[in-house]
mmCIF file of C-alpha atoms in Angstrom:
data_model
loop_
_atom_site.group_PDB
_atom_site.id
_atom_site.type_symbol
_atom_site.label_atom_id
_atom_site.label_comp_id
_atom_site.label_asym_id
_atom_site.label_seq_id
_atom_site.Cartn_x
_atom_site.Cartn_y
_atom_site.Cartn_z
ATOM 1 C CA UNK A 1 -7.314 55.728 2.949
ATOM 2 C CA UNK A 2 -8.705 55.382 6.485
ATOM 3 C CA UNK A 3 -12.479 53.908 6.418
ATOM 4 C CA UNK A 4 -15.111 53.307 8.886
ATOM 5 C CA UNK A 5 -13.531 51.841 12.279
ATOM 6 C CA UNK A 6 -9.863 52.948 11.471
ATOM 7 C CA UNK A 7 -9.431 49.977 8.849
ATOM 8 C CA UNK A 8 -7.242 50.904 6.098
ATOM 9 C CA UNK A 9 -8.899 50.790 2.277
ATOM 10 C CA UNK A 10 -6.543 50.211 -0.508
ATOM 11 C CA UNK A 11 -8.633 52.910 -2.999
ATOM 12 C CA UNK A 12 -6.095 51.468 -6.270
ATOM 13 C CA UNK A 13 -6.740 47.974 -5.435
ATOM 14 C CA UNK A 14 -10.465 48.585 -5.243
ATOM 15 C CA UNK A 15 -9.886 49.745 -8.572
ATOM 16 C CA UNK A 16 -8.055 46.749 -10.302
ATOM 17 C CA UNK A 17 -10.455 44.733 -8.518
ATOM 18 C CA UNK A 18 -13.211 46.031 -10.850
ATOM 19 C CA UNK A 19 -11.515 46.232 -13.721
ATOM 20 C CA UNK A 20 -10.402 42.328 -13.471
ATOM 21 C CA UNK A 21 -13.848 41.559 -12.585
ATOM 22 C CA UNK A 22 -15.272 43.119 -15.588
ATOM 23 C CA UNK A 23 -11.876 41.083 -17.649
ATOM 24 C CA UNK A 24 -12.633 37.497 -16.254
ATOM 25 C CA UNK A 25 -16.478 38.213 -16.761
ATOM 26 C CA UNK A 26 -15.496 39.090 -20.663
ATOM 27 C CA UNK A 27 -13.208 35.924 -20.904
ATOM 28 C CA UNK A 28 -16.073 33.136 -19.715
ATOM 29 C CA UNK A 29 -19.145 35.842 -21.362
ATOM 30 C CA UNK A 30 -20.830 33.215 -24.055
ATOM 31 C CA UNK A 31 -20.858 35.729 -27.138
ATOM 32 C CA UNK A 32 -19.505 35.852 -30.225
ATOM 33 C CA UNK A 33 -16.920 38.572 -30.804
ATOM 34 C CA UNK A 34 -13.696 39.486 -32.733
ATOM 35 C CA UNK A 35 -11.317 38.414 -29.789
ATOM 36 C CA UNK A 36 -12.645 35.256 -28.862
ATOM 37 C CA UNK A 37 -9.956 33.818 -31.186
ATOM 38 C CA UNK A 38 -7.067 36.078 -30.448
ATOM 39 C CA UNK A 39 -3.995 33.566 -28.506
ATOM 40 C CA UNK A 40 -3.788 36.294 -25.568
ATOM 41 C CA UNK A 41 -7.153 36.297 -24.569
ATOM 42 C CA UNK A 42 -6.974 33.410 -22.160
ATOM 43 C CA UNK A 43 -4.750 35.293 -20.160
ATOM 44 C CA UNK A 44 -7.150 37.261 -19.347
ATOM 45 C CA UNK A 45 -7.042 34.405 -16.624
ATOM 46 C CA UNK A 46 -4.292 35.768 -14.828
ATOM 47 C CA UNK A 47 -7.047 38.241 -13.738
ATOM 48 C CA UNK A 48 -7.961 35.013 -11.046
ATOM 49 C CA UNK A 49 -4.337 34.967 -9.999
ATOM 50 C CA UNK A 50 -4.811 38.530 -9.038
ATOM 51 C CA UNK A 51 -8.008 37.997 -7.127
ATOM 52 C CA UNK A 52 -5.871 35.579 -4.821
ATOM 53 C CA UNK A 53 -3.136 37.171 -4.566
ATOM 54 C CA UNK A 54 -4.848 40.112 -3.192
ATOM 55 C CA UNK A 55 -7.144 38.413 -0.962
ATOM 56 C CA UNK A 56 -4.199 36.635 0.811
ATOM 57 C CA UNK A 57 -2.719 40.170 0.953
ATOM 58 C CA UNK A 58 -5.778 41.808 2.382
ATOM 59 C CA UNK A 59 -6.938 39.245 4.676
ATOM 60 C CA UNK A 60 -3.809 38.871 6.297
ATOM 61 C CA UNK A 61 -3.989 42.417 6.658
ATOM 62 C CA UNK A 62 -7.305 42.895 8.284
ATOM 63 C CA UNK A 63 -7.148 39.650 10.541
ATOM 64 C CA UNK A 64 -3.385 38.723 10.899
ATOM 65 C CA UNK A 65 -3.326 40.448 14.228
ATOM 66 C CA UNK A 66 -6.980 38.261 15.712
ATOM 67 C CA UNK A 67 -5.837 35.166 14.585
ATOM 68 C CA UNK A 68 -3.955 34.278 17.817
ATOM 69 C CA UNK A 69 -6.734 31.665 19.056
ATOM 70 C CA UNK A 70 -8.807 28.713 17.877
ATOM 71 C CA UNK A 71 -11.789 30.699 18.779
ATOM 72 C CA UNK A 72 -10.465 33.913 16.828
ATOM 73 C CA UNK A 73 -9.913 31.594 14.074
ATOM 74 C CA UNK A 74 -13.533 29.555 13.926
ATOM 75 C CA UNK A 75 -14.677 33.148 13.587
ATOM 76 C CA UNK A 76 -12.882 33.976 11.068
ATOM 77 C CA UNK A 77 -14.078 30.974 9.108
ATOM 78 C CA UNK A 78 -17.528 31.374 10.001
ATOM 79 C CA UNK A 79 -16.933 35.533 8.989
ATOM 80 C CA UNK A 80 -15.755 34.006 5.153
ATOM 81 C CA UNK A 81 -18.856 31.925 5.137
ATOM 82 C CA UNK A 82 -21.487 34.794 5.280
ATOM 83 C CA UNK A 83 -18.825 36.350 2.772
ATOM 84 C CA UNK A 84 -18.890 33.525 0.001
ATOM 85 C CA UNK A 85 -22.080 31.778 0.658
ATOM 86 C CA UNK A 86 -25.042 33.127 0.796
ATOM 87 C CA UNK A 87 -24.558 34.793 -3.063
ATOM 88 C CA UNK A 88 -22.936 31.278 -4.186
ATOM 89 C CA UNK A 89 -26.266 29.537 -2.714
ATOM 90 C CA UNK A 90 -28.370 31.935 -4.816
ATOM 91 C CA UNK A 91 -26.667 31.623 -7.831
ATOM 92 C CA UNK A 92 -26.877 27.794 -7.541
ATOM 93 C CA UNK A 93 -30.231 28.187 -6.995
ATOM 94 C CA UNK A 94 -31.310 30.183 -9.989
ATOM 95 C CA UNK A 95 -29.249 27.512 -12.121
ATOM 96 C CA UNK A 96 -31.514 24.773 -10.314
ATOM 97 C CA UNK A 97 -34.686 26.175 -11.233
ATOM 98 C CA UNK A 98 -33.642 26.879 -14.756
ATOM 99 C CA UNK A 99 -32.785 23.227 -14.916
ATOM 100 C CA UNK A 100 -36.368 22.218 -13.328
ATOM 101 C CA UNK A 101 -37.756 24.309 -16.183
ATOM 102 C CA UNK A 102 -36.338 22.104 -18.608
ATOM 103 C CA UNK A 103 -37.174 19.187 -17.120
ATOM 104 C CA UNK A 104 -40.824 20.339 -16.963
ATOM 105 C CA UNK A 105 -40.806 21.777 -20.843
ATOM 106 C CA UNK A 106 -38.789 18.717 -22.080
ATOM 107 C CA UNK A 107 -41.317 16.014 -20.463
ATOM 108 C CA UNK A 108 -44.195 17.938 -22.489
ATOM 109 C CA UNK A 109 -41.890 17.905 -25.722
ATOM 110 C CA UNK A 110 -39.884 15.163 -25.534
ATOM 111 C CA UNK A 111 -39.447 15.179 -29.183
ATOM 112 C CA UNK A 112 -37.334 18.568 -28.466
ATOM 113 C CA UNK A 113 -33.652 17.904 -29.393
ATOM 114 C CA UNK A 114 -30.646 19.014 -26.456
ATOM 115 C CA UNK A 115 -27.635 18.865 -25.505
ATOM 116 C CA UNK A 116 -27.795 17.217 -22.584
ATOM 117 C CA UNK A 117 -31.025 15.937 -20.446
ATOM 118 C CA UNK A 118 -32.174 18.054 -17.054
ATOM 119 C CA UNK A 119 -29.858 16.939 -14.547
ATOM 120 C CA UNK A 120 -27.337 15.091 -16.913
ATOM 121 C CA UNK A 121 -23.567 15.336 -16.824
ATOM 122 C CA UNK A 122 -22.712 18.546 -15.046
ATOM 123 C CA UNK A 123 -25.733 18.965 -13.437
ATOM 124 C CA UNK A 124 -26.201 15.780 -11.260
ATOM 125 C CA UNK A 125 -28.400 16.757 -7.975
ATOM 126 C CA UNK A 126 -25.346 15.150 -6.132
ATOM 127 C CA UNK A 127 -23.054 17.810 -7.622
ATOM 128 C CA UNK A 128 -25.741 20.697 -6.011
ATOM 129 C CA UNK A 129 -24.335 18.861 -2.351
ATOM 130 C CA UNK A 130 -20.971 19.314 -3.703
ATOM 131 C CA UNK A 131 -21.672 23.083 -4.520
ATOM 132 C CA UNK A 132 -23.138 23.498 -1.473
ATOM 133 C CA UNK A 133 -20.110 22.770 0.608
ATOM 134 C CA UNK A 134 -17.520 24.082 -1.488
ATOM 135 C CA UNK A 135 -16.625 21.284 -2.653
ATOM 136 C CA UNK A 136 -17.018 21.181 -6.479
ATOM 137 C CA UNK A 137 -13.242 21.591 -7.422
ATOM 138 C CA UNK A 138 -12.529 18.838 -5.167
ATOM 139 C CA UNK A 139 -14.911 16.450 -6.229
ATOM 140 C CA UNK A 140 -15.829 17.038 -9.920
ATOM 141 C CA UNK A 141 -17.100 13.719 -11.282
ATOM 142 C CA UNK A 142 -15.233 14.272 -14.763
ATOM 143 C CA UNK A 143 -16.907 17.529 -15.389
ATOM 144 C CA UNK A 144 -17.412 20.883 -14.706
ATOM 145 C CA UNK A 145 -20.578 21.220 -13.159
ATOM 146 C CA UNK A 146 -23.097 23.996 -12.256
ATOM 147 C CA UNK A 147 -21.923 27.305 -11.666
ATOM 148 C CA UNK A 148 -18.461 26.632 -13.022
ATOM 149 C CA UNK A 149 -16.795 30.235 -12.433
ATOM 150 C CA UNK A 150 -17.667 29.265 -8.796
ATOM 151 C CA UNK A 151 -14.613 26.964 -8.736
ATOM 152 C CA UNK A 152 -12.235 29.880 -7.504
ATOM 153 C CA UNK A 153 -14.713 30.837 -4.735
ATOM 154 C CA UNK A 154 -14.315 27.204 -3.053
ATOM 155 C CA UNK A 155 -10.850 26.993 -3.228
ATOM 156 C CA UNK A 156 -10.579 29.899 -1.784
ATOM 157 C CA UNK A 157 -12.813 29.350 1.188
ATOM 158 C CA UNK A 158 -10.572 26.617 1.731
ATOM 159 C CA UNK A 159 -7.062 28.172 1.143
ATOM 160 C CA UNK A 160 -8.368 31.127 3.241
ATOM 161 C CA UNK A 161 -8.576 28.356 5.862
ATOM 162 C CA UNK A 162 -4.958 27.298 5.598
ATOM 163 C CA UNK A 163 -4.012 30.785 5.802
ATOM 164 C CA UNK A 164 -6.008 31.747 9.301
ATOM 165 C CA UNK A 165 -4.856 28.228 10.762
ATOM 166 C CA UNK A 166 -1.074 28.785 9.937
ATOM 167 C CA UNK A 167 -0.932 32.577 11.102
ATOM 168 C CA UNK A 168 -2.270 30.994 14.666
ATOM 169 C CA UNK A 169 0.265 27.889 14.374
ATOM 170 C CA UNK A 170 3.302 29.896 13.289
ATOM 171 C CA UNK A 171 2.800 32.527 15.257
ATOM 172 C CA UNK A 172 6.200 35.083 14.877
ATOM 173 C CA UNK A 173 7.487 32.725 12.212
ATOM 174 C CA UNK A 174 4.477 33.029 10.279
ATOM 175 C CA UNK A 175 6.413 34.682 7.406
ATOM 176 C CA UNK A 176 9.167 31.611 6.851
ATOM 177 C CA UNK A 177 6.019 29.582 6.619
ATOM 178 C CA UNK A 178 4.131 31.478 4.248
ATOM 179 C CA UNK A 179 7.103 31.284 1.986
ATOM 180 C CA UNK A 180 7.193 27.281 2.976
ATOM 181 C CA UNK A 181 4.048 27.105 1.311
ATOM 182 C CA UNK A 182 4.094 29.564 -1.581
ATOM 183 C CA UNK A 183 6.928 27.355 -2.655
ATOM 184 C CA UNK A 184 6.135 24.105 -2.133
ATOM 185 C CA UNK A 185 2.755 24.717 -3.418
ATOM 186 C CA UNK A 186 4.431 25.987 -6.503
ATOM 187 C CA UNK A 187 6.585 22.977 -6.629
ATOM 188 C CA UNK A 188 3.325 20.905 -6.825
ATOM 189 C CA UNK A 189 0.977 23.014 -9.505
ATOM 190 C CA UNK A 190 4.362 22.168 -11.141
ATOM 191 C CA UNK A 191 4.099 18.561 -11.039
ATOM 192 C CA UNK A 192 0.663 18.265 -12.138
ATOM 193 C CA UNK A 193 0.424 20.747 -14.738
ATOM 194 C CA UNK A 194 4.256 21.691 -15.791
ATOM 195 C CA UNK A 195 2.549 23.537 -18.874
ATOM 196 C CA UNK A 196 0.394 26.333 -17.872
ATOM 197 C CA UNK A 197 -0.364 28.615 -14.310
ATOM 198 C CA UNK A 198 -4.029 27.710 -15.505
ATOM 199 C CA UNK A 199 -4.779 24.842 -13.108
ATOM 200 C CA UNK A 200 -8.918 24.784 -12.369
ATOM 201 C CA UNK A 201 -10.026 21.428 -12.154
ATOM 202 C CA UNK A 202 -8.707 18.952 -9.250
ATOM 203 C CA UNK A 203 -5.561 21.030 -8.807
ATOM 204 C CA UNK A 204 -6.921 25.030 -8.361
ATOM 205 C CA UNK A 205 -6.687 24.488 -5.173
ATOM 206 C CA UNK A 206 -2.829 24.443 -5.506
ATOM 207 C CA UNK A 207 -3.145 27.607 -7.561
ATOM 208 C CA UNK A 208 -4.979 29.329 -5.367
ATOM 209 C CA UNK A 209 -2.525 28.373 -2.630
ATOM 210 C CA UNK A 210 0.910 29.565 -4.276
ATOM 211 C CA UNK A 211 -1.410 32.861 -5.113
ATOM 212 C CA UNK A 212 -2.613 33.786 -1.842
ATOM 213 C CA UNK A 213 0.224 32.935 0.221
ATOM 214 C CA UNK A 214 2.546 35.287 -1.790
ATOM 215 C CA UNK A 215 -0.113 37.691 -1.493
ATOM 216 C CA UNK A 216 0.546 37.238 2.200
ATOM 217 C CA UNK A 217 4.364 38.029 1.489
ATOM 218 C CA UNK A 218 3.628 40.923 -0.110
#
């Protein structure tokens, strides 16, 4: 289907877009229910496979043909920042002022019992720096830290990245290379995790890589 400016809109993708939102948002939902023990619910995280492969798919699609330039291509990365950002910031932002309301109750009841203390493990005010810049699968400290879901939108920035920057490098040969890296990325999640697809911490990026560049083959 033809939308505004002649762009093409893929309606059935739209659709498994939502419905794999509404599956990943079920997998990491805190409640208690009569699946949350069932063995095939965690591959309900394929769902995040399908998210990349389709946004190496349609980004290739809507920009492959303005990527010829370094200017084209600082565009386009400045274009996926006001796409990812500005809802990432807010979301950080709501977690930061839940954690300052903590901090504020628990200094007035100190005799309260938690978890973990305001800005503890997870939710060090260096790790909000780390958010900030996309950074927070890169540089995790040992744990997973804010908005952890949020780990798929950074590496994704990034990868997104990769993708413009090789499209303007490889120019006509573009397609040998985005098999180049499908595989060798591939070969790599391999090596560091020869067990499961399910790579998030220190290594999604490699995930997200194999993902999005067969999305671009496809």
């Amino acid at each position: 289907m033809r939308g505004r400016e002649g762009s093409v809109r893929f309606e059935a993708l739209d659709a498994w877009r939502g419905v794999c939102a509404l599956a990943v948002a079920f997998f990491h939902a805190p409640l208690a229910h009569p699946l949350q023990n069932e063995a095939w619910l965690s591959n309900l995280q394929f769902c995040v496979d399908f998210f990349f492969v389709l946004s190496g798919f349609v980004l290739l699609h809507a920009y492959g043909d303005r990527l010829a330039t370094g200017r084209q291509v600082l565009r386009f990365a400045l274009m996926r920042v006001g796409r990812l950002w500005p809802l990432h910031a807010a979301t950080l932002a709501i977690l930061i002022l839940l954690e300052l309301v903590r901090l504020v109750y628990l200094s007035r009841h100190a005799a309260t019992p938690v978890a973990t203390p305001p800005f503890g493990a997870g939710h060090r005010p260096v790790e909000i720096v780390t958010h900030l810049l996309f950074l927070q699968n890169f540089v995790t400290f040992g744990d997973y830290s804010w908005n952890f879901p949020s780990w798929s939108i950074a590496v994704e920035f990034y990868a997104s990245l990769v993708l413009a920057l090789t499209v303007m490098a490889a120019g006509p040969r573009a397609r040998l290379v985005f098999g180049a890296i499908a595989a060798l990325s591939a070969l790599a999640l391999y090596a560091v995790s020869p067990r499961t697809l399910f790579a998030i911490q220190n290594w999604g990026i490699l995930r997200c890589l194999f993902d999005m560049f067969v999305g671009c083959l496809a």
